[in-house]
CSV table of C-alpha atoms in Angstrom, one decimal:
chain,number,residue,atom,x,y,z
S,1,ASN,CA,162.2,112.5,47.6
S,2,ALA,CA,163.3,109.6,50.0
S,3,GLY,CA,159.7,109.1,51.2
S,4,VAL,CA,159.7,107.0,54.5
S,5,THR,CA,163.3,106.2,55.5
S,6,GLN,CA,163.9,103.6,58.0
S,7,THR,CA,167.3,102.8,60.0
S,8,PRO,CA,168.8,100.2,60.3
S,9,LYS,CA,167.7,97.9,57.9
S,10,PHE,CA,168.8,94.6,60.0
S,11,ARG,CA,170.1,94.4,63.4
S,12,VAL,CA,170.9,91.4,65.6
S,13,LEU,CA,170.7,92.1,69.6
S,14,LYS,CA,171.3,90.0,72.5
S,15,THR,CA,168.2,89.6,75.2
S,16,GLY,CA,168.4,92.3,77.5
S,17,GLN,CA,170.3,95.1,75.0
S,18,SER,CA,168.7,98.3,74.0
S,19,MET,CA,168.2,99.9,70.5
S,20,THR,CA,166.1,102.5,68.6
S,21,LEU,CA,164.8,102.2,65.0
S,22,LEU,CA,164.8,105.5,63.2
S,23,CYS,CA,161.9,106.2,60.7
S,24,ALA,CA,162.1,109.8,58.8
S,25,GLN,CA,159.7,110.6,56.1
S,26,ASP,CA,159.8,113.6,53.6
S,27,MET,CA,156.1,113.7,53.1
S,28,ASN,CA,155.1,115.9,55.3
S,29,HIS,CA,152.9,113.3,57.0
S,30,GLU,CA,150.8,113.9,60.4
S,31,TYR,CA,150.4,110.2,61.1
S,32,MET,CA,153.0,107.9,61.7
S,33,TYR,CA,153.0,104.8,62.7
S,34,TRP,CA,155.1,101.7,63.8
S,35,TYR,CA,154.3,97.9,63.0
S,36,ARG,CA,155.6,94.7,63.7
S,37,GLN,CA,154.8,91.7,61.1
S,38,ASP,CA,155.3,88.3,61.8
S,39,PRO,CA,154.7,85.0,60.0
S,40,GLY,CA,151.1,84.2,59.5
S,41,MET,CA,149.8,87.4,61.2
S,42,GLY,CA,148.9,90.6,60.1
S,43,LEU,CA,150.6,93.4,60.9
S,44,ARG,CA,150.1,94.5,64.0
S,45,LEU,CA,150.2,98.2,65.5
S,46,ILE,CA,152.8,99.1,68.4
S,47,HIS,CA,152.4,102.8,68.6
S,48,TYR,CA,151.4,105.6,66.6
S,49,SER,CA,151.4,109.5,66.2
S,50,VAL,CA,149.0,111.8,65.0
S,51,GLY,CA,151.5,114.6,65.2
S,52,GLU,CA,154.4,116.3,66.2
S,53,GLY,CA,154.9,115.9,70.2
S,54,THR,CA,152.1,113.5,70.3
S,55,THR,CA,152.1,109.5,70.5
S,56,ALA,CA,149.6,106.8,71.5
S,57,LYS,CA,149.4,103.2,72.1
S,58,GLY,CA,148.3,100.7,69.3
S,59,GLU,CA,147.7,96.9,69.7
S,60,VAL,CA,151.0,95.7,71.0
S,61,PRO,CA,152.9,98.4,72.8
S,62,ASP,CA,154.6,96.4,75.6
S,63,GLY,CA,158.5,96.5,75.7
S,64,TYR,CA,158.4,99.4,73.3
S,65,ASN,CA,158.4,103.1,73.6
S,66,VAL,CA,158.4,106.1,70.9
S,67,SER,CA,159.3,109.6,70.7
S,68,ARG,CA,158.0,112.4,68.2
S,69,LEU,CA,160.1,115.1,68.7
S,70,LYS,CA,160.0,116.1,65.3
S,71,LYS,CA,157.3,116.2,62.6
S,72,GLN,CA,159.5,114.3,60.4
S,73,ASN,CA,161.0,111.8,62.9
S,74,PHE,CA,159.4,108.8,64.6
S,75,LEU,CA,161.6,106.7,66.7
S,76,LEU,CA,160.7,103.3,68.1
S,77,GLY,CA,162.9,102.0,71.2
S,78,LEU,CA,163.6,98.4,72.8
S,79,GLU,CA,164.7,99.1,76.0
S,80,SER,CA,165.3,95.5,77.1
S,81,ALA,CA,165.2,93.4,74.0
S,82,ALA,CA,163.4,90.0,74.3
S,83,PRO,CA,163.5,86.9,71.9
S,84,SER,CA,159.6,87.8,71.6
S,85,GLN,CA,160.4,91.0,69.9
S,86,THR,CA,162.4,89.1,66.9
S,87,SER,CA,160.2,90.6,63.8
S,88,VAL,CA,160.1,92.6,60.9
S,89,TYR,CA,159.3,96.2,61.8
S,90,PHE,CA,157.7,98.7,59.5
S,91,CYS,CA,157.1,102.5,60.0
S,92,ALA,CA,154.2,104.1,57.6
S,93,GLY,CA,153.1,107.7,57.2
S,94,GLY,CA,149.8,108.9,56.3
S,95,THR,CA,148.0,112.1,55.9
S,96,GLY,CA,145.1,111.4,58.1
S,97,LYS,CA,142.4,109.0,58.8
S,98,ASP,CA,140.1,109.9,55.9
S,99,THR,CA,141.6,107.9,53.3
S,100,GLY,CA,143.8,106.0,55.2
S,101,GLU,CA,146.7,105.3,52.8
S,102,LEU,CA,149.9,104.6,54.3
S,103,PHE,CA,153.4,104.6,53.0
S,104,PHE,CA,155.8,102.3,54.2
S,105,GLY,CA,159.4,102.4,54.9
S,106,GLU,CA,161.4,99.3,53.6
S,107,GLY,CA,161.4,97.5,56.9
S,108,SER,CA,164.0,96.8,59.7
S,109,ARG,CA,164.7,93.0,60.6
S,110,LEU,CA,165.2,92.7,64.1
S,111,THR,CA,166.8,89.4,65.5
S,112,VAL,CA,167.0,89.1,69.4
S,113,LEU,CA,169.1,86.2,70.3
E,1,GLY,CA,136.6,90.4,68.7
E,2,GLN,CA,138.0,92.3,65.3
E,3,ASN,CA,138.8,89.6,62.6
E,4,ILE,CA,140.1,89.8,58.9
E,5,ASP,CA,140.2,86.5,57.1
E,6,GLN,CA,141.7,85.8,53.7
E,7,PRO,CA,142.9,82.2,52.2
E,8,THR,CA,146.5,81.7,53.2
E,9,GLU,CA,148.3,80.9,49.7
E,10,MET,CA,146.7,80.9,46.1
E,11,THR,CA,148.1,79.6,42.8
E,12,ALA,CA,147.2,80.9,39.2
E,13,THR,CA,148.5,80.9,35.8
E,14,GLU,CA,150.3,83.4,33.9
E,15,GLY,CA,147.7,85.6,31.8
E,16,ALA,CA,144.5,84.0,33.9
E,17,ILE,CA,142.4,85.8,36.8
E,18,VAL,CA,142.2,85.3,40.0
E,19,GLN,CA,139.9,86.2,42.9
E,20,ILE,CA,141.3,87.2,46.4
E,21,ASN,CA,138.5,87.0,49.1
E,22,CYS,CA,138.4,88.9,52.3
E,23,THR,CA,136.2,88.4,55.1
E,24,TYR,CA,136.1,91.0,58.0
E,25,GLN,CA,134.4,91.6,61.4
E,26,THR,CA,135.2,94.7,63.0
E,27,SER,CA,133.8,97.1,65.2
E,28,GLY,CA,132.3,99.9,63.2
E,29,PHE,CA,133.5,100.6,59.3
E,30,ASN,CA,135.6,103.2,57.6
E,31,GLY,CA,136.8,101.5,54.5
E,32,LEU,CA,138.4,98.3,53.4
E,33,PHE,CA,141.9,98.7,51.8
E,34,TRP,CA,144.2,96.1,49.5
E,35,TYR,CA,148.0,96.3,49.5
E,36,GLN,CA,150.7,94.5,47.6
E,37,GLN,CA,153.8,93.1,49.5
E,38,HIS,CA,156.7,91.6,47.2
E,39,ALA,CA,158.9,89.2,49.5
E,40,GLY,CA,161.2,91.3,51.6
E,41,GLU,CA,159.8,94.7,50.7
E,42,ALA,CA,157.2,97.0,51.9
E,43,PRO,CA,153.4,97.0,51.5
E,44,THR,CA,152.0,99.1,48.7
E,45,PHE,CA,148.7,100.6,48.4
E,46,LEU,CA,146.4,99.0,45.7
E,47,SER,CA,142.7,99.9,46.2
E,48,TYR,CA,140.5,101.5,48.5
E,49,ASN,CA,136.8,101.1,49.1
E,50,VAL,CA,134.3,102.6,51.4
E,51,LEU,CA,130.8,102.1,49.6
E,52,ASP,CA,129.4,98.7,48.1
E,53,GLY,CA,130.3,97.9,44.6
E,54,LEU,CA,133.2,97.4,42.3
E,55,GLU,CA,136.2,99.6,41.9
E,56,GLU,CA,138.5,99.1,38.8
E,57,LYS,CA,141.8,100.4,38.3
E,58,GLY,CA,143.5,98.9,35.0
E,59,ARG,CA,144.0,95.2,35.6
E,60,PHE,CA,143.3,95.3,39.5
E,61,SER,CA,139.7,95.5,40.7
E,62,SER,CA,138.2,95.7,44.1
E,63,PHE,CA,134.7,94.7,45.1
E,64,LEU,CA,132.8,95.7,48.8
E,65,SER,CA,129.6,94.3,50.2
E,66,ARG,CA,129.5,95.9,53.7
E,67,SER,CA,126.1,94.2,54.4
E,68,LYS,CA,128.1,90.7,54.1
E,69,GLY,CA,131.3,92.0,55.7
E,70,TYR,CA,132.9,90.7,52.3
E,71,SER,CA,135.4,92.2,49.8
E,72,TYR,CA,137.2,90.8,46.9
E,73,LEU,CA,140.4,91.8,45.0
E,74,LEU,CA,140.7,90.8,41.2
E,75,LEU,CA,143.4,90.4,38.9
E,76,LYS,CA,143.3,90.0,35.4
E,77,GLU,CA,146.0,89.2,32.4
E,78,LEU,CA,148.1,87.9,35.4
E,79,GLN,CA,151.9,88.3,35.0
E,80,MET,CA,155.1,87.0,36.8
E,81,LYS,CA,155.4,90.2,38.6
E,82,ASP,CA,152.2,89.7,40.2
E,83,SER,CA,153.5,87.4,42.6
E,84,ALA,CA,153.2,88.7,45.7
E,85,SER,CA,151.2,88.7,49.0
E,86,TYR,CA,148.2,90.7,49.0
E,87,LEU,CA,147.0,92.2,52.4
E,88,CYS,CA,143.5,92.9,53.4
E,89,ALA,CA,142.8,95.7,56.0
E,90,VAL,CA,139.7,97.4,57.3
E,91,SER,CA,139.8,100.7,59.2
E,92,ASP,CA,137.6,100.4,62.6
E,93,SER,CA,135.2,103.1,64.0
E,94,ASN,CA,138.5,104.7,65.4
E,95,TYR,CA,140.1,104.6,61.8
E,96,GLN,CA,142.6,102.2,63.2
E,97,LEU,CA,143.6,99.7,60.4
E,98,ILE,CA,143.0,96.0,61.1
E,99,TRP,CA,145.2,93.9,58.9
E,100,GLY,CA,144.8,90.3,57.5
E,101,ALA,CA,147.4,87.7,57.5
E,102,GLY,CA,147.8,88.3,53.7
E,103,THR,CA,147.4,85.4,50.9
E,104,LYS,CA,150.5,84.6,48.8
E,105,LEU,CA,149.7,84.5,45.3
E,106,ILE,CA,152.2,82.1,43.4
E,107,ILE,CA,152.2,82.7,39.4
E,108,LYS,CA,152.9,79.9,37.3
E,109,PRO,CA,154.2,80.1,33.8
């Protein structure tokens, strides 16, 4: 089992460019999440999904869009990248809200110049 | 607002015991989690507390006091591989995880 896999692992963008981060999971998780992690701050939730075809906004959704067309994939899009979006992005999956244990991908380091 | 506080950094000696504290103020409470994160890697689950008291799992134990909004993670017989950041997170009334900034634990020989 691969678990939760993110691609790409690293990316450098120029301001205004667009890109998509892909999260794929083979753990049959209903819930999937996109977080960003910045120095000195806790993980912040960008968007999440409670099942195929559903998405919802988290704490910091502005500038990002997501889609969950298939249960195993959760895509995070940046339509027009800004330097403030320089961060490490983590995707996570979970079975639901009861236990809350999350399984994280390895992270994607994005730099916006 | 919702807030999770934990020390930024702690140093301990190999073989010793260290306690990492976490205090929280959240709208509702549906459990408290501890995760370990090695530098450059993903967080991994360590423990979950929803009732008051101590949960022991090998060298690691986690304690919760809901009335005090307080938890700690206790690491015994420290090993060099325990050098990592330890993240405290609380599940709020909407079952959303609120994360602390993490405590960087440095283990010295």
